[in-house]
Amino acid sequence: MSSMAADVLRLLMVRGETLAVAESLTGGLVAAEITAAPGASKAFRGSVTAYATELKHEVLGVDATLLAANGAVDPQVAAQMAAGVRKFLGADWGVATTGVAGPEAQDGQPVGTVFVAVDGPFGAASGGSGGGKVSALRLNGDRAEIRMESVRSVLALLLKELAGEQTGNERAQDTEQNGGT
């Protein structure tokens, strides 16, 4: 998985952009994966592990009414976490994870229910002028497997957005910088 984190960082550096991470069920695993890659400090701003529901509101600015009505395991909560950490840590991109790793259901959601989100400076390439992207996941496995697949999934979502945002010229420059033709 570290190659995916390295790819994310490489694209962020090519673009001159930064990343911030908000985590719940992954408890810091996304940040650990990113910072394991050499050169992470050039693009990674930091992370917030808002494991407790009230911290999602108090630190990340997630709507308290939304949390009270739907609980922490919700696609809108994930989107607001990504937007909140992006703003709080002053990054170009924010990603977030929230869900149920088990062993028991939470907020009426079964084990394996996960939402990952990306918020960033979406442009014409993604068909929007702002806002976030959320993926709903139904994962199988034990607690550790669900958490690691959540890390992989949020990095994949970010990588897809970053790659989709690049123009042809940026792709050419990146290829040249990495010895390609």
XYZ file of N, CA and C in Angstrom:
543
model
N 0.822 -1.199 0.000
C 0.000 0.000 0.000
C 0.863 1.258 0.000
N 2.089 1.171 0.497
C 2.932 2.359 0.564
C 3.186 2.958 -0.814
N 3.132 2.141 -1.892
C 3.304 2.702 -3.227
C 2.136 3.625 -3.572
N 0.925 3.312 -3.075
C -0.217 4.185 -3.324
C -0.014 5.516 -2.601
N 0.457 5.474 -1.364
C 0.743 6.706 -0.622
C 1.836 7.502 -1.327
N 2.849 6.818 -1.826
C 3.923 7.495 -2.551
C 3.385 8.145 -3.824
N 2.472 7.473 -4.513
C 1.861 8.044 -5.721
C 1.046 9.288 -5.384
N 0.292 9.232 -4.291
C -0.479 10.397 -3.840
C 0.461 11.568 -3.573
N 1.522 11.307 -2.823
C 2.467 12.376 -2.486
C 3.153 12.933 -3.727
N 3.516 12.068 -4.655
C 4.168 12.504 -5.889
C 3.252 13.460 -6.660
N 1.974 13.082 -6.788
C 1.032 13.953 -7.502
C 0.813 15.267 -6.763
N 0.707 15.212 -5.449
C 0.550 16.449 -4.676
C 1.753 17.369 -4.884
N 2.953 16.801 -4.871
C 4.161 17.615 -5.038
C 4.244 18.207 -6.445
N 3.885 17.433 -7.464
C 3.867 17.940 -8.841
C 2.928 19.141 -8.931
N 1.827 19.053 -8.231
C 0.813 20.104 -8.276
C 1.113 21.252 -7.317
N 2.057 21.052 -6.390
C 2.347 22.075 -5.383
C 1.235 22.201 -4.367
N 0.578 21.077 -4.048
C -0.567 21.097 -3.135
C -0.290 20.273 -1.883
N -1.169 20.457 -0.891
C -0.989 19.805 0.405
C -2.214 18.982 0.784
N -2.009 18.113 1.787
C -3.034 17.172 2.236
C -3.161 17.195 3.753
N -4.408 17.069 4.219
C -4.703 16.881 5.637
C -5.656 15.696 5.761
N -5.590 14.993 6.886
C -6.350 13.760 7.087
C -7.186 13.849 8.359
N -8.459 13.425 8.265
C -9.338 13.276 9.433
C -9.707 11.803 9.535
N -9.451 11.203 10.679
C -9.693 9.779 10.837
C -10.558 9.485 12.047
N -11.390 8.473 11.886
C -12.149 7.937 13.005
C -11.780 6.467 13.144
N -12.460 5.573 12.419
C -12.216 4.144 12.615
C -10.785 3.728 12.328
N -10.068 4.453 11.473
C -8.696 4.075 11.135
C -7.681 4.547 12.178
N -8.077 5.403 13.077
C -7.266 5.766 14.232
C -5.838 6.192 13.968
N -5.562 6.819 12.855
C -4.216 7.292 12.556
C -3.486 6.466 11.502
N -4.111 5.396 11.026
C -3.452 4.532 10.036
C -3.233 5.219 8.694
N -4.146 6.094 8.290
C -3.979 6.806 7.024
C -2.764 7.726 7.132
N -2.682 8.484 8.206
C -1.544 9.383 8.409
C -0.241 8.595 8.490
N -0.266 7.451 9.162
C 0.936 6.624 9.265
C 1.378 6.123 7.893
N 0.428 5.734 7.069
C 0.744 5.245 5.725
C 1.371 6.352 4.884
N 0.823 7.540 4.976
C 1.342 8.666 4.201
C 2.733 9.063 4.683
N 2.898 9.154 5.989
C 4.189 9.608 6.517
C 5.269 8.540 6.431
N 4.913 7.303 6.113
C 5.918 6.257 5.897
C 6.641 6.462 4.566
N 6.034 7.224 3.669
C 6.637 7.478 2.356
C 7.675 8.593 2.471
N 8.849 8.392 1.867
C 9.882 9.436 1.892
C 9.372 10.728 1.264
N 9.723 11.847 1.860
C 9.339 13.146 1.327
C 7.948 13.607 1.703
N 7.287 12.886 2.592
C 5.907 13.223 2.962
C 5.778 14.653 3.487
N 6.804 15.141 4.158
C 6.715 16.474 4.762
C 6.556 17.586 3.730
N 6.831 17.289 2.469
C 6.671 18.307 1.421
C 5.211 18.562 1.076
N 4.324 17.611 1.393
C 2.915 17.773 1.012
C 1.933 17.490 2.138
N 2.347 16.785 3.176
C 1.420 16.391 4.240
C 1.416 17.423 5.357
N 0.232 18.029 5.619
C 0.098 19.062 6.652
C -0.078 18.469 8.038
N -0.849 17.386 8.145
C -1.106 16.798 9.450
C -2.431 16.069 9.454
N -2.793 15.613 10.654
C -4.027 14.840 10.769
C -4.716 15.092 12.096
N -5.995 14.752 12.113
C -6.814 14.791 13.331
C -7.472 13.427 13.451
N -7.232 12.761 14.580
C -7.927 11.508 14.856
C -9.077 11.851 15.793
N -10.251 12.025 15.207
C -11.454 12.397 15.963
C -12.264 11.130 16.203
N -11.787 10.325 17.116
C -12.430 9.041 17.393
C -13.758 9.240 18.119
N -13.773 10.151 19.074
C -15.000 10.455 19.822
C -15.928 11.307 18.958
N -17.202 10.976 18.972
C -18.178 11.671 18.136
C -18.182 13.175 18.376
N -18.102 13.616 19.630
C -18.161 15.053 19.898
C -16.979 15.807 19.292
N -15.837 15.140 19.112
C -14.688 15.800 18.492
C -14.922 16.064 17.009
N -15.732 15.249 16.394
C -16.053 15.477 14.990
C -16.734 16.843 14.835
N -17.549 17.213 15.817
C -18.192 18.528 15.809
C -17.239 19.605 16.323
N -16.662 19.380 17.492
C -15.867 20.414 18.159
C -14.587 20.787 17.412
N -13.919 19.826 16.814
C -12.647 20.094 16.139
C -12.811 20.237 14.632
N -13.604 19.355 14.037
C -13.712 19.326 12.577
C -14.909 20.094 12.031
N -15.798 20.552 12.905
C -16.923 21.367 12.462
C -18.076 20.606 11.840
N -18.150 19.294 12.096
C -19.281 18.522 11.583
C -20.552 19.007 12.275
N -21.607 19.167 11.520
C -22.893 19.657 12.020
C -23.389 18.785 13.174
N -23.588 19.398 14.340
C -24.038 18.673 15.533
C -25.410 18.040 15.333
N -26.291 18.719 14.605
C -27.627 18.180 14.333
C -27.531 16.914 13.482
N -26.641 16.937 12.501
C -26.411 15.762 11.663
C -25.900 14.593 12.503
N -24.943 14.855 13.357
C -24.400 13.807 14.230
C -25.478 13.244 15.156
N -26.302 14.128 15.705
C -27.363 13.678 16.613
C -28.407 12.846 15.875
N -28.716 13.223 14.658
C -29.749 12.524 13.887
C -29.256 11.217 13.275
N -28.035 11.220 12.740
C -27.551 10.082 11.958
C -26.410 9.309 12.601
N -25.791 9.878 13.622
C -24.617 9.250 14.206
C -23.379 9.583 13.390
N -22.249 9.038 13.814
C -20.968 9.356 13.178
C -20.719 8.566 11.900
N -21.444 7.469 11.701
C -21.228 6.612 10.530
C -22.249 6.994 9.466
N -21.865 7.986 8.657
C -22.796 8.600 7.718
C -21.996 9.258 6.598
N -22.479 9.201 5.365
C -21.722 9.809 4.265
C -21.538 11.320 4.403
N -22.561 12.019 4.891
C -22.434 13.470 5.079
C -21.425 13.800 6.164
N -21.354 12.966 7.195
C -20.359 13.166 8.260
C -18.958 13.031 7.665
N -18.750 11.998 6.842
C -17.441 11.813 6.209
C -17.072 13.025 5.360
N -18.014 13.510 4.564
C -17.758 14.672 3.711
C -17.416 15.905 4.547
N -18.164 16.122 5.632
C -17.900 17.278 6.489
C -16.584 17.138 7.246
N -16.201 15.912 7.599
C -14.900 15.685 8.247
C -13.766 16.066 7.289
N -13.870 15.637 6.025
C -12.826 15.948 5.037
C -12.724 17.455 4.802
N -13.868 18.102 4.672
C -13.873 19.559 4.476
C -13.350 20.271 5.724
N -13.738 19.776 6.896
C -13.324 20.397 8.146
C -11.829 20.303 8.395
N -11.236 19.142 8.136
C -9.790 19.001 8.371
C -9.009 19.810 7.342
N -9.526 19.876 6.137
C -8.887 20.686 5.097
C -8.807 22.151 5.545
N -9.914 22.646 6.057
C -9.963 24.037 6.530
C -9.114 24.215 7.791
N -9.289 23.319 8.765
C -8.615 23.424 10.063
C -7.094 23.408 9.921
N -6.580 22.567 9.030
C -5.132 22.433 8.882
C -4.580 23.198 7.672
N -5.450 23.931 6.983
C -5.006 24.784 5.891
C -4.398 24.025 4.723
N -5.068 22.964 4.298
C -4.566 22.139 3.199
C -5.407 22.320 1.947
N -4.821 21.964 0.818
C -5.552 22.000 -0.443
C -6.551 20.850 -0.534
N -6.170 19.688 0.039
C -7.000 18.486 -0.001
C -7.204 17.966 1.413
N -8.403 17.439 1.664
C -8.696 16.770 2.929
C -9.319 15.422 2.640
N -8.947 14.423 3.426
C -9.578 13.112 3.318
C -10.076 12.707 4.691
N -11.074 11.812 4.701
C -11.652 11.382 5.977
C -12.119 9.941 5.909
N -12.089 9.292 7.074
C -12.624 7.939 7.228
C -13.545 7.909 8.444
N -14.691 7.267 8.285
C -15.584 7.005 9.405
C -16.323 5.708 9.110
N -16.577 4.928 10.138
C -17.256 3.662 9.906
C -17.227 2.754 11.115
N -17.592 1.500 10.880
C -17.684 0.501 11.947
C -16.724 -0.640 11.633
N -15.655 -0.738 12.436
C -14.680 -1.808 12.245
C -15.025 -3.042 13.068
N -15.909 -2.884 14.013
C -16.332 -4.028 14.828
C -15.640 -4.054 16.178
N -16.012 -4.943 17.002
C -16.756 -6.164 16.692
C -18.280 -6.014 16.712
N -18.798 -4.847 17.129
C -20.249 -4.669 17.238
C -20.723 -3.541 16.334
N -22.002 -3.570 15.983
C -22.625 -2.498 15.208
C -22.544 -1.186 15.987
N -22.635 -0.077 15.256
C -22.592 1.250 15.880
C -23.560 2.165 15.148
N -24.266 3.000 15.878
C -25.194 3.973 15.283
C -26.168 3.315 14.307
N -26.557 2.070 14.600
C -27.491 1.355 13.742
C -26.864 0.824 12.459
N -25.555 0.926 12.341
C -24.855 0.471 11.144
C -24.112 -0.837 11.445
N -24.167 -1.797 10.541
C -23.480 -3.071 10.773
C -21.962 -2.951 10.619
N -21.264 -3.892 11.196
C -19.814 -3.968 11.051
C -19.469 -4.024 9.567
N -18.471 -3.264 9.170
C -18.046 -3.216 7.772
C -18.609 -2.051 6.995
N -19.508 -1.277 7.614
C -20.039 -0.068 6.972
C -19.006 1.037 7.141
N -18.504 1.554 6.034
C -17.451 2.566 6.068
C -17.750 3.627 5.017
N -17.444 4.866 5.357
C -17.522 5.972 4.410
C -16.167 6.653 4.371
N -15.630 6.825 3.165
C -14.389 7.563 2.984
C -14.695 8.757 2.105
N -14.013 9.861 2.367
C -14.328 11.092 1.652
C -13.070 11.861 1.287
N -13.191 12.620 0.212
C -12.144 13.523 -0.251
C -12.779 14.881 -0.476
N -12.110 15.927 -0.030
C -12.546 17.289 -0.301
C -11.341 18.036 -0.854
N -11.545 18.767 -1.924
C -10.416 19.478 -2.514
C -10.842 20.520 -3.512
N -9.856 21.065 -4.190
C -10.116 22.128 -5.179
C -10.546 21.535 -6.511
N -11.691 20.881 -6.519
C -12.155 20.207 -7.725
C -12.374 21.215 -8.839
N -11.889 20.869 -10.002
C -12.009 21.759 -11.153
C -12.858 21.146 -12.235
N -12.698 21.653 -13.421
C -13.505 21.220 -14.562
C -13.321 19.735 -14.869
N -12.134 19.199 -14.585
C -11.854 17.796 -14.907
C -12.780 16.842 -14.160
N -13.219 17.237 -12.973
C -14.109 16.358 -12.215
C -15.556 16.813 -12.282
N -15.819 17.853 -13.062
C -17.184 18.295 -13.281
C -17.761 19.122 -12.159
N -16.918 19.665 -11.287
C -17.443 20.462 -10.193
C -16.561 21.648 -9.892
N -17.050 22.539 -9.082
C -16.271 23.716 -8.717
C -15.943 23.713 -7.232
N -16.116 22.604 -6.573
C -15.844 22.508 -5.155
C -16.690 21.403 -4.575
N -16.533 21.182 -3.290
C -17.315 20.136 -2.647
C -16.537 18.848 -2.552
N -17.161 17.843 -1.976
C -16.451 16.607 -1.708
C -16.983 15.412 -2.462
N -16.203 14.350 -2.396
C -16.573 13.059 -2.975
C -16.587 12.053 -1.834
N -17.610 11.206 -1.806
C -17.740 10.194 -0.751
C -17.943 8.833 -1.395
N -17.269 7.830 -0.856
C -17.501 6.445 -1.270
C -18.064 5.677 -0.085
N -19.153 4.958 -0.339
C -19.755 4.085 0.673
C -19.203 2.684 0.457
N -18.697 2.080 1.520
C -18.094 0.755 1.436
C -18.835 -0.220 2.346
N -18.926 -1.456 1.918
C -19.428 -2.558 2.744
C -18.317 -3.585 2.762
N -17.524 -3.574 3.823
C -16.319 -4.391 3.884
C -16.521 -5.642 4.733
N -15.837 -6.695 4.335
C -15.832 -7.941 5.094
C -14.475 -8.107 5.754
N -14.450 -8.970 6.759
C -13.194 -9.261 7.428
C -13.243 -8.911 8.892
N -12.113 -9.105 9.553
C -12.033 -8.754 10.966
C -11.724 -7.261 11.102
N -11.636 -6.809 12.323
C -11.408 -5.390 12.614
C -10.180 -4.848 11.879
N -9.071 -5.562 11.957
C -7.837 -5.099 11.321
C -7.990 -5.030 9.805
N -8.641 -6.013 9.217
C -8.827 -6.031 7.762
C -9.722 -4.881 7.304
N -10.775 -4.608 8.057
C -11.684 -3.503 7.711
C -10.946 -2.171 7.801
N -10.151 -1.997 8.827
C -9.407 -0.745 8.988
C -8.383 -0.559 7.862
N -7.650 -1.626 7.519
C -6.640 -1.499 6.465
C -7.280 -1.287 5.090
N -8.399 -1.933 4.836
C -9.090 -1.715 3.558
C -9.651 -0.289 3.496
N -10.028 0.274 4.624
C -10.488 1.665 4.669
C -9.355 2.616 4.296
N -8.154 2.334 4.793
C -6.975 3.141 4.439
C -6.745 3.057 2.936
N -6.718 1.836 2.406
C -6.488 1.644 0.978
C -7.552 2.379 0.161
N -8.794 2.291 0.589
C -9.904 2.887 -0.156
C -9.844 4.408 -0.168
N -9.497 5.028 0.937
C -9.449 6.492 0.947
C -8.261 6.988 0.131
N -7.142 6.271 0.171
C -5.998 6.654 -0.662
C -6.326 6.473 -2.145
N -7.038 5.404 -2.480
C -7.434 5.163 -3.871
C -8.377 6.258 -4.363
N -9.317 6.675 -3.521
C -10.246 7.741 -3.897
C -9.480 9.046 -4.133
N -8.553 9.365 -3.252
C -7.754 10.578 -3.423
C -6.892 10.479 -4.676
N -6.264 9.349 -4.882
C -5.418 9.163 -6.061
C -6.227 9.349 -7.347
N -7.431 8.798 -7.372
C -8.309 8.952 -8.535
C -8.625 10.425 -8.784
N -8.925 11.165 -7.719
C -9.243 12.594 -7.872
C -8.026 13.382 -8.325
N -6.864 13.098 -7.746
C -5.648 13.810 -8.122
C -5.271 13.517 -9.578
N -5.346 12.270 -9.974
C -5.009 11.893 -11.346
C -6.008 12.489 -12.328
N -7.274 12.521 -11.960
C -8.306 13.091 -12.814
C -8.209 14.587 -12.948
N -7.613 15.231 -11.961
C -7.490 16.682 -11.955
C -6.325 17.174 -12.801
N -5.341 16.302 -13.071
C -4.163 16.745 -13.817
C -4.510 17.032 -15.273
N -3.895 18.066 -15.799
C -4.043 18.360 -17.218
C -2.991 17.570 -17.985
N -3.114 17.528 -19.277
C -2.129 16.837 -20.094
C -0.721 17.373 -19.882
N -0.573 18.682 -19.736
C 0.738 19.282 -19.550
C 1.363 18.839 -18.236
N 0.579 18.798 -17.167
C 1.107 18.339 -15.881
C 1.547 16.887 -15.972
N 0.771 16.075 -16.667
C 1.144 14.670 -16.841
C 2.477 14.564 -17.591
N 2.664 15.383 -18.631
C 3.904 15.352 -19.397
C 5.080 15.777 -18.533
N 4.904 16.839 -17.753
C 5.974 17.304 -16.876
C 6.331 16.228 -15.858
N 5.320 15.574 -15.280
C 5.571 14.544 -14.281
C 6.326 13.375 -14.904
N 5.944 12.974 -16.112
C 6.618 11.868 -16.796
C 8.080 12.219 -17.033
N 8.336 13.449 -17.464
C 9.707 13.872 -17.714
C 10.526 13.888 -16.434
N 9.938 14.341 -15.331
C 10.640 14.390 -14.058
C 10.982 13.010 -13.536
N 10.207 12.022 -13.921
C 10.416 10.666 -13.426
C 11.101 9.771 -14.460
N 11.748 10.374 -15.439
C 12.537 9.612 -16.389
C 11.745 8.944 -17.493
N 10.490 9.293 -17.630
C 9.652 8.686 -18.672
C 9.857 9.384 -19.999
N 9.138 8.896 -20.979
C 9.246 9.507 -22.311
C 7.980 10.211 -22.690
